Each structure stands twice: as C-alpha cells, then as structure tokens.
Amino acid sequence: MPSQLLSPITLRDLTVRNRIWVPPMCQYSATGRDGVVTPWHLMHYGSFARGGAGAVIVEATAVVPEGRISPTDLGLWDDAQRDALRPVVELVHEQGAVAGIQLAHAGRKASTGAEWGTGRPGQSLPESEGGWTTLAPSTVPYEGLADPVALDEAGIDRVVDAFVAAAERAVEAGFDLLEIHGAHGYLLHEFLSPLSNRRTDSYGGDLAGRAKLMLRVVDAVRARIPEGMPLLARLSGTEWTDGGFDLEETTQVVTWLGEHGVDMVDVSSGGNVPATIPVGPGYQTPLAAHLSAHTDVPISAVGMIDEPFQAEHVLVTAQAEVVRVGRAFLRDPAWALHAVIALHGDAEIIPPQYRRAYRQQLRQG
C-alpha cells in the first residue's frame, strides 16, 4: 500500500506534498534586539525544505516586543521583520515545501535569557540587561520568574490587535499557513489554564471564560486572512498536573476551535507549570489519538517521533493526520528523504543535485 506519511494532504486551498511537517523550534538567533531573521534562519529553514519536508513552520514569532521569550526571538510587529522573512518563504517554496509561521506571545514566560549566549539562560532578565515587564492573565508568576502584571481589558484588546497585525504581515510575506501558539505555558495557554488564570471577569472562571481570548484571537485572525488559507492552533493537551488544563478540557477547546475556523490542531503538552513528564518515544501521541477520536478537527502529533515507520504507524492507526518531526530534523535535515527510501516513496522528491548519494539505496529498494 502507498505510504500515508508520504501522501499529500489538503487544508482549504492548500495542498502539502506529504505529512512530514517540521514544527516551530526556537532558534534564539534574531539580530540584536530587533526580531529580524539572519542568514542562520535562511539556512536552517531552507535545509528542511530541501530535505523533503512537506511543511516547514517558522519558530514562535512574537506579535509584540514584550511577547518575546528572549531578546533574540523573531518578531513580526513591524514591516522590516516582514520584509526580512520573505527570502525565507521564497527559499522554502523553491524547494517544494509549504511555509508556515507560528504567531506567539510569551506572556509571563517572556523576558528571559536565551538558552545560549547569555549569563541567564531561562532566567528573568532585569531591565539593566535588556529585560522588560511581563504580562499575564493574573499576577501569578511562573515558578522562578519575575512577577507579571495582569492584563486589563484594554491590554487584552491590544493583544488581539497585535495577533491580527502580525497575521496580515505574515500573509504579505508569502506564508501559506498560520499557527496560533496556545501551548507551552505562553500567554494564550496561561489564559486557558486554571493554574495561571485566576481572573474573576469574563476572561476567567469556567472553561468558556478561560478560552475566550484564544477564540477571540482565532476569530479576529480568521476574518483578516484569505478564506483559502489554513489556520492552525497549537495546544498543550495536558499540563501533567492535578487541577491543570487537561485532556478533557482540551477536547472541548479543540471542538470550539474547529467551529471558529481552525483547520488543524497540533497537540503538545506541558510548559505552564513545572511537572514530571513521562518523556519517551511518541509520548504525546496518545493525546493526539484521543483528540482524533473525539473531535472532527484534523490533528497533528508531535513529540519524539523519530523513525519513519514510527511516524507511518501514527497515521495508519488514525492517531493523527500529520506528524511533526522536530529534533530528528535538527540531527538530520534530510530526514524526510530517508523516509522516502525506507517507505519506498517517490524518489523525485530527492533534489537532482543529491541523487548520486542515494543511487545504491534506490537500487536496493
């Protein structure tokens, strides 16, 4: 039977050549403090497209300066950032892949040192070192980080407007799909979780209140991007903590997102509070399987999906419609080409300049 992993998938007007997608992975490599891409990003994303990925999704890109995780995050709050992203999109397209971008606001987990190149990796940066005041649904800090300021309703409106403006710039830059980041303890996830959202107004309380901002962002973005452009969302399916945002609540939110025009949900987990997470091969695929079985929204699975046959199994057993391969692509940017060989796919996806390296494997296949 033909490989499901290597088969195309269509969302709205967009057809993607296969179901091997590269998820957003922060590079903390923007120039200075202006959120602009560098030659590193051009090489980084282009290599995945050249390596056969169906879709390449650019890392969490802040919609406002204060929404950056670190000072070296990408941004899309001004036109210079938009213009600098165009060559990345063009290179991904030239290699036959679809270009996506994840729009994000880090909330109370913003203003921290990047994982490398700073003396404060993962720690709050003081203003004297380029830090800033962080924003959140409530004045509840992430463990070990600075106290945030709770957003008032005018501040919430500004967040919605910022997501819309960034989405419009992403369209202008040529991206094919957009993803709203609602996972990993960043701002929209913070609103979803009862552990970080202690509000008593219409943006807090029950799940409908806690999901209000996420759905507002989705509605506002969906209304301002082309009808045929897919809109995705990323959620943490569980916080691995009693009393936190869990799979039952995620299932309801996914249903609402589908009703509000989201075309696919990627399910990750954790990130909002410190927790013991049972990390292992495919450890998040049961979350994807549950959502696939209990909602009508296409689901993508992510999390230590490292081998082609493992990825194929996720699709064949209907746990997800797409798999996202992250760290395995960092280790080997040609991961999808190896999957083509292993699963006896169409070798035309291999760039002609590289086919000499695959001749023996193709003959053996």
Short mmCIF file of C-alpha atoms in Angstrom, two decimals:
data_model
loop_
_atom_site.label_atom_id
_atom_site.label_comp_id
_atom_site.label_asym_id
_atom_site.label_seq_id
_atom_site.Cartn_x
_atom_site.Cartn_y
_atom_site.Cartn_z
CA MET A 1 0.00 0.00 0.00
CA PRO A 2 1.17 3.56 -0.64
CA SER A 3 2.65 5.27 2.38
CA GLN A 4 0.28 7.55 4.27
CA LEU A 5 3.25 9.51 5.60
CA LEU A 6 4.31 10.37 2.06
CA SER A 7 0.82 11.12 0.76
CA PRO A 8 -0.36 14.72 0.23
CA ILE A 9 -2.90 16.45 2.44
CA THR A 10 -5.18 19.36 1.56
CA LEU A 11 -6.42 22.00 4.00
CA ARG A 12 -8.73 24.58 2.44
CA ASP A 13 -6.99 25.65 -0.79
CA LEU A 14 -3.54 24.43 0.23
CA THR A 15 -2.14 21.03 -0.72
CA VAL A 16 1.01 19.89 1.09
CA ARG A 17 3.19 17.27 -0.62
CA ASN A 18 3.47 14.95 2.36
CA ARG A 19 2.57 14.64 6.03
CA ILE A 20 6.08 15.14 7.43
CA TRP A 21 6.00 18.64 8.89
CA VAL A 22 8.74 20.48 10.73
CA PRO A 23 7.32 22.13 13.88
CA PRO A 24 8.31 25.54 15.22
CA MET A 25 11.60 25.33 17.15
CA CYS A 26 13.04 28.47 18.70
CA GLN A 27 16.50 29.41 17.42
CA TYR A 28 17.14 32.47 19.63
CA SER A 29 19.19 33.87 16.77
CA ALA A 30 17.49 37.09 15.67
CA THR A 31 19.73 40.09 15.10
CA GLY A 32 20.39 42.36 18.06
CA ARG A 33 17.08 43.02 19.75
CA ASP A 34 15.04 43.83 16.66
CA GLY A 35 13.49 40.43 15.94
CA VAL A 36 14.83 40.19 12.38
CA VAL A 37 15.91 36.94 10.72
CA THR A 38 19.56 36.28 9.92
CA PRO A 39 21.39 34.08 7.39
CA TRP A 40 21.15 31.33 10.02
CA HIS A 41 17.38 31.22 9.60
CA LEU A 42 17.64 31.10 5.82
CA MET A 43 19.96 28.10 6.01
CA HIS A 44 18.02 26.47 8.85
CA TYR A 45 14.57 26.51 7.24
CA GLY A 46 15.81 26.02 3.70
CA SER A 47 17.63 22.83 4.69
CA PHE A 48 14.41 21.23 5.94
CA ALA A 49 12.58 22.07 2.71
CA ARG A 50 15.50 20.72 0.66
CA GLY A 51 15.39 17.66 2.90
CA GLY A 52 11.88 16.75 1.78
CA ALA A 53 9.57 18.12 4.50
CA GLY A 54 6.02 18.81 3.42
CA ALA A 55 5.63 21.93 5.54
CA VAL A 56 8.21 23.97 7.40
CA ILE A 57 6.80 26.11 10.22
CA VAL A 58 8.90 29.05 11.37
CA GLU A 59 9.55 29.25 15.09
CA ALA A 60 7.42 31.13 17.64
CA THR A 61 7.39 34.70 16.33
CA ALA A 62 6.36 37.43 18.74
CA VAL A 63 3.47 39.69 17.81
CA VAL A 64 4.75 42.47 20.12
CA PRO A 65 8.20 43.20 21.59
CA GLU A 66 7.06 42.31 25.10
CA GLY A 67 5.80 38.96 23.79
CA ARG A 68 9.29 37.62 23.08
CA ILE A 69 10.63 34.77 25.17
CA SER A 70 14.09 36.32 24.92
CA PRO A 71 15.60 39.43 23.31
CA THR A 72 16.82 37.29 20.40
CA ASP A 73 13.40 35.92 19.39
CA LEU A 74 11.92 36.60 15.98
CA GLY A 75 9.18 39.21 15.74
CA LEU A 76 6.51 40.29 13.31
CA TRP A 77 5.36 43.57 14.78
CA ASP A 78 6.85 45.78 12.06
CA ASP A 79 7.32 45.82 8.31
CA ALA A 80 11.10 45.38 8.40
CA GLN A 81 10.62 41.99 10.05
CA ARG A 82 8.05 41.07 7.40
CA ASP A 83 10.37 42.04 4.56
CA ALA A 84 13.27 40.07 6.06
CA LEU A 85 11.12 36.92 6.21
CA ARG A 86 10.27 36.97 2.50
CA PRO A 87 13.54 35.31 1.39
CA VAL A 88 12.94 32.50 3.89
CA VAL A 89 9.49 31.88 2.43
CA GLU A 90 10.82 32.03 -1.13
CA LEU A 91 13.58 29.53 -0.40
CA VAL A 92 11.16 27.08 1.24
CA HIS A 93 8.87 27.38 -1.79
CA GLU A 94 11.74 26.88 -4.24
CA GLN A 95 12.44 23.53 -2.58
CA GLY A 96 8.86 22.38 -2.97
CA ALA A 97 7.65 22.77 0.63
CA VAL A 98 4.91 24.83 2.24
CA ALA A 99 5.92 27.71 4.52
CA GLY A 100 4.12 28.31 7.80
CA ILE A 101 4.74 30.57 10.75
CA GLN A 102 3.71 30.36 14.40
CA LEU A 103 2.47 33.62 15.94
CA ALA A 104 3.06 33.88 19.67
CA HIS A 105 3.06 35.93 22.85
CA ALA A 106 5.16 34.54 25.70
CA GLY A 107 3.15 36.18 28.49
CA ARG A 108 4.63 35.62 31.95
CA LYS A 109 7.42 33.47 30.46
CA ALA A 110 8.79 36.39 28.43
CA SER A 111 11.92 38.49 29.13
CA THR A 112 14.24 35.60 29.86
CA GLY A 113 17.78 34.82 28.80
CA ALA A 114 18.12 32.65 25.72
CA GLU A 115 19.34 29.06 26.09
CA TRP A 116 22.80 30.09 24.95
CA GLY A 117 24.87 33.25 24.64
CA THR A 118 23.67 34.80 27.90
CA GLY A 119 24.53 34.56 31.55
CA ARG A 120 20.89 33.97 32.48
CA PRO A 121 19.53 31.07 30.40
CA GLY A 122 15.86 30.63 31.26
CA GLN A 123 16.01 33.27 33.99
CA SER A 124 14.19 36.59 34.08
CA LEU A 125 16.26 39.44 32.68
CA PRO A 126 16.38 42.68 34.69
CA GLU A 127 15.80 45.90 32.78
CA SER A 128 19.51 46.69 33.14
CA GLU A 129 20.20 43.64 30.95
CA GLY A 130 17.51 44.33 28.38
CA GLY A 131 14.54 42.83 30.19
CA TRP A 132 11.01 44.17 30.46
CA THR A 133 7.80 43.82 32.47
CA THR A 134 5.86 40.69 31.57
CA LEU A 135 2.11 40.34 31.09
CA ALA A 136 -0.26 37.56 32.11
CA PRO A 137 -3.92 36.84 32.85
CA SER A 138 -3.22 37.18 36.59
CA THR A 139 -0.39 38.24 38.87
CA VAL A 140 0.72 34.62 39.23
CA PRO A 141 4.38 34.15 38.22
CA TYR A 142 5.85 31.12 36.56
CA GLU A 143 7.98 29.40 39.19
CA GLY A 144 11.36 31.11 39.41
CA LEU A 145 10.49 34.01 37.11
CA ALA A 146 9.56 37.62 37.79
CA ASP A 147 6.06 38.64 38.83
CA PRO A 148 3.91 39.59 35.82
CA VAL A 149 1.35 42.38 35.50
CA ALA A 150 -2.24 41.27 34.91
CA LEU A 151 -3.70 42.44 31.62
CA ASP A 152 -6.71 44.71 31.82
CA GLU A 153 -9.38 44.59 29.13
CA ALA A 154 -7.71 47.32 27.10
CA GLY A 155 -4.48 45.32 27.24
CA ILE A 156 -6.32 42.20 26.08
CA ASP A 157 -7.73 44.16 23.15
CA ARG A 158 -4.19 45.22 22.22
CA VAL A 159 -3.07 41.59 22.26
CA VAL A 160 -5.86 40.61 19.85
CA ASP A 161 -5.00 43.53 17.57
CA ALA A 162 -1.31 42.54 17.63
CA PHE A 163 -2.08 38.97 16.53
CA VAL A 164 -4.17 40.34 13.66
CA ALA A 165 -1.48 42.78 12.54
CA ALA A 166 1.17 40.05 12.65
CA ALA A 167 -1.09 37.70 10.70
CA GLU A 168 -1.57 40.30 7.99
CA ARG A 169 2.19 40.78 7.73
CA ALA A 170 2.65 37.02 7.51
CA VAL A 171 0.25 36.92 4.56
CA GLU A 172 2.14 39.79 2.92
CA ALA A 173 5.43 37.91 3.44
CA GLY A 174 4.01 35.00 1.43
CA PHE A 175 3.41 32.38 4.12
CA ASP A 176 0.97 29.62 3.18
CA LEU A 177 -0.41 28.82 6.62
CA LEU A 178 -0.52 30.37 10.08
CA GLU A 179 -0.45 28.81 13.52
CA ILE A 180 -1.64 30.43 16.76
CA HIS A 181 0.51 29.36 19.71
CA GLY A 182 -1.72 28.33 22.61
CA ALA A 183 0.67 25.85 24.27
CA HIS A 184 3.77 25.52 26.44
CA GLY A 185 2.74 28.00 29.11
CA TYR A 186 2.75 31.09 26.93
CA LEU A 187 0.08 33.78 27.09
CA LEU A 188 -2.91 32.08 25.44
CA HIS A 189 -2.17 28.86 27.33
CA GLU A 190 -1.90 30.88 30.54
CA PHE A 191 -5.46 32.10 29.96
CA LEU A 192 -6.68 28.55 29.28
CA SER A 193 -5.24 27.09 32.48
CA PRO A 194 -6.91 27.43 35.91
CA LEU A 195 -3.43 27.24 37.42
CA SER A 196 -2.38 30.57 35.89
CA ASN A 197 -5.73 32.26 35.24
CA ARG A 198 -7.31 33.49 38.47
CA ARG A 199 -9.45 36.18 36.85
CA THR A 200 -12.99 36.88 38.00
CA ASP A 201 -14.13 38.71 34.87
CA SER A 202 -15.38 37.23 31.58
CA TYR A 203 -11.86 36.00 30.72
CA GLY A 204 -11.62 33.71 33.74
CA GLY A 205 -13.61 31.20 35.73
CA ASP A 206 -15.06 28.30 33.77
CA LEU A 207 -13.55 26.91 30.59
CA ALA A 208 -15.66 29.13 28.36
CA GLY A 209 -14.25 32.18 30.11
CA ARG A 210 -10.67 30.91 30.08
CA ALA A 211 -10.94 30.08 26.36
CA LYS A 212 -12.44 33.45 25.45
CA LEU A 213 -9.14 35.12 24.50
CA MET A 214 -7.96 32.17 22.40
CA LEU A 215 -11.23 32.17 20.46
CA ARG A 216 -11.16 35.97 20.08
CA VAL A 217 -7.69 35.77 18.56
CA VAL A 218 -8.77 32.97 16.21
CA ASP A 219 -11.90 34.84 15.12
CA ALA A 220 -10.02 38.08 14.53
CA VAL A 221 -7.21 36.42 12.55
CA ARG A 222 -9.56 34.19 10.54
CA ALA A 223 -11.52 37.28 9.49
CA ARG A 224 -8.43 39.06 8.15
CA ILE A 225 -6.59 36.31 6.26
CA PRO A 226 -7.59 34.79 2.91
CA GLU A 227 -10.51 32.38 3.05
CA GLY A 228 -8.45 29.66 1.41
CA MET A 229 -5.51 29.98 3.84
CA PRO A 230 -5.32 27.32 6.57
CA LEU A 231 -5.30 28.50 10.17
CA LEU A 232 -3.80 26.14 12.76
CA ALA A 233 -3.51 26.20 16.53
CA ARG A 234 -1.14 24.54 18.96
CA LEU A 235 -2.33 23.40 22.38
CA SER A 236 -0.84 21.61 25.36
CA GLY A 237 -3.16 18.65 25.72
CA THR A 238 -2.33 18.23 29.39
CA GLU A 239 -0.23 20.03 31.98
CA TRP A 240 0.66 16.73 33.67
CA THR A 241 -0.51 18.31 36.94
CA ASP A 242 -3.64 17.75 39.01
CA GLY A 243 -6.07 20.62 38.66
CA GLY A 244 -4.49 21.91 35.46
CA PHE A 245 -5.70 22.25 31.88
CA ASP A 246 -6.29 18.61 30.93
CA LEU A 247 -7.26 16.42 28.03
CA GLU A 248 -10.99 16.70 28.72
CA GLU A 249 -10.81 20.49 28.56
CA THR A 250 -8.52 20.32 25.54
CA THR A 251 -11.08 18.20 23.72
CA GLN A 252 -13.73 20.86 24.25
CA VAL A 253 -11.39 23.67 23.18
CA VAL A 254 -10.42 21.78 20.03
CA THR A 255 -14.12 21.40 19.18
CA TRP A 256 -14.64 25.14 19.67
CA LEU A 257 -11.57 25.95 17.59
CA GLY A 258 -12.95 23.88 14.73
CA GLU A 259 -16.25 25.74 14.96
CA HIS A 260 -14.34 29.03 14.81
CA GLY A 261 -12.43 28.21 11.64
CA VAL A 262 -9.27 26.41 12.77
CA ASP A 263 -8.28 23.77 10.23
CA MET A 264 -5.85 21.66 12.28
CA VAL A 265 -4.68 21.48 15.89
CA ASP A 266 -1.21 20.35 16.88
CA VAL A 267 -1.22 18.73 20.31
CA SER A 268 1.84 19.05 22.50
CA SER A 269 1.86 19.14 26.31
CA GLY A 270 3.14 20.81 29.45
CA GLY A 271 5.05 24.04 29.85
CA ASN A 272 2.77 26.10 32.08
CA VAL A 273 3.92 24.76 35.43
CA PRO A 274 6.87 22.56 36.44
CA ALA A 275 5.77 18.93 36.16
CA THR A 276 7.08 15.41 35.87
CA ILE A 277 6.53 14.48 32.23
CA PRO A 278 6.87 10.85 31.08
CA VAL A 279 9.08 11.64 28.11
CA GLY A 280 9.76 8.80 25.71
CA PRO A 281 9.26 7.82 22.07
CA GLY A 282 5.89 9.08 20.88
CA TYR A 283 4.90 10.07 24.41
CA GLN A 284 2.35 12.66 23.23
CA THR A 285 0.71 10.57 20.51
CA PRO A 286 -1.97 9.21 22.91
CA LEU A 287 -3.14 12.81 23.31
CA ALA A 288 -3.39 13.15 19.53
CA ALA A 289 -5.19 9.82 19.28
CA HIS A 290 -7.79 10.91 21.82
CA LEU A 291 -8.46 14.19 20.04
CA SER A 292 -8.64 12.45 16.66
CA ALA A 293 -11.23 10.04 18.06
CA HIS A 294 -13.33 12.61 19.91
CA THR A 295 -13.34 15.68 17.63
CA ASP A 296 -13.87 16.38 13.93
CA VAL A 297 -10.76 18.59 13.68
CA PRO A 298 -7.66 17.23 11.92
CA ILE A 299 -4.87 16.66 14.46
CA SER A 300 -1.10 16.65 14.13
CA ALA A 301 1.07 14.68 16.52
CA VAL A 302 4.47 15.75 17.84
CA GLY A 303 6.99 14.60 20.41
CA MET A 304 9.91 12.20 19.88
CA ILE A 305 8.56 10.82 16.61
CA ASP A 306 12.00 9.92 15.32
CA GLU A 307 11.70 7.00 12.87
CA PRO A 308 9.84 6.75 9.54
CA PHE A 309 8.00 3.53 10.44
CA GLN A 310 7.00 5.01 13.80
CA ALA A 311 5.60 8.06 12.00
CA GLU A 312 3.81 5.87 9.47
CA HIS A 313 2.24 3.87 12.32
CA VAL A 314 0.82 7.05 13.89
CA LEU A 315 -1.03 7.79 10.65
CA VAL A 316 -2.05 4.26 9.73
CA THR A 317 -3.62 3.77 13.16
CA ALA A 318 -5.54 7.08 12.80
CA GLN A 319 -3.87 8.75 15.75
CA ALA A 320 -3.28 11.88 13.65
CA GLU A 321 -3.46 13.27 10.13
CA VAL A 322 0.07 14.74 10.18
CA VAL A 323 3.25 14.08 12.15
CA ARG A 324 5.65 16.79 13.16
CA VAL A 325 9.28 15.77 13.31
CA GLY A 326 11.43 18.24 15.23
CA ARG A 327 14.66 17.22 16.87
CA ALA A 328 15.18 14.38 14.41
CA PHE A 329 15.28 17.02 11.67
CA LEU A 330 17.81 19.01 13.67
CA ARG A 331 20.00 15.93 13.78
CA ASP A 332 19.39 15.14 10.12
CA PRO A 333 17.87 17.80 7.84
CA ALA A 334 17.36 15.10 5.17
CA TRP A 335 15.12 13.04 7.47
CA ALA A 336 12.22 13.06 5.01
CA LEU A 337 14.43 11.84 2.17
CA HIS A 338 15.44 8.86 4.30
CA ALA A 339 11.75 8.24 4.92
CA VAL A 340 11.17 8.18 1.17
CA ILE A 341 13.79 5.45 0.83
CA ALA A 342 12.53 3.45 3.81
CA LEU A 343 8.88 3.60 2.76
CA HIS A 344 9.52 3.18 -0.98
CA GLY A 345 8.17 6.59 -1.88
CA ASP A 346 8.63 8.73 -4.97
CA ALA A 347 12.35 9.44 -5.35
CA GLU A 348 11.56 12.55 -7.42
CA ILE A 349 11.42 14.43 -4.12
CA ILE A 350 15.20 13.98 -3.82
CA PRO A 351 16.90 17.04 -5.34
CA PRO A 352 18.68 16.05 -8.56
CA GLN A 353 21.92 17.53 -7.23
CA TYR A 354 21.83 14.93 -4.41
CA ARG A 355 20.53 11.82 -6.16
CA ARG A 356 24.01 10.40 -6.71
CA ALA A 357 24.18 9.92 -2.94
CA TYR A 358 21.02 7.77 -2.98
CA ARG A 359 21.61 5.58 -6.06
CA GLN A 360 22.62 2.48 -4.16
CA GLN A 361 19.73 2.78 -1.70
CA LEU A 362 17.28 3.25 -4.56
CA ARG A 363 18.61 0.18 -6.35
CA GLN A 364 18.32 -1.86 -3.16
CA GLY A 365 14.75 -0.64 -2.70
#
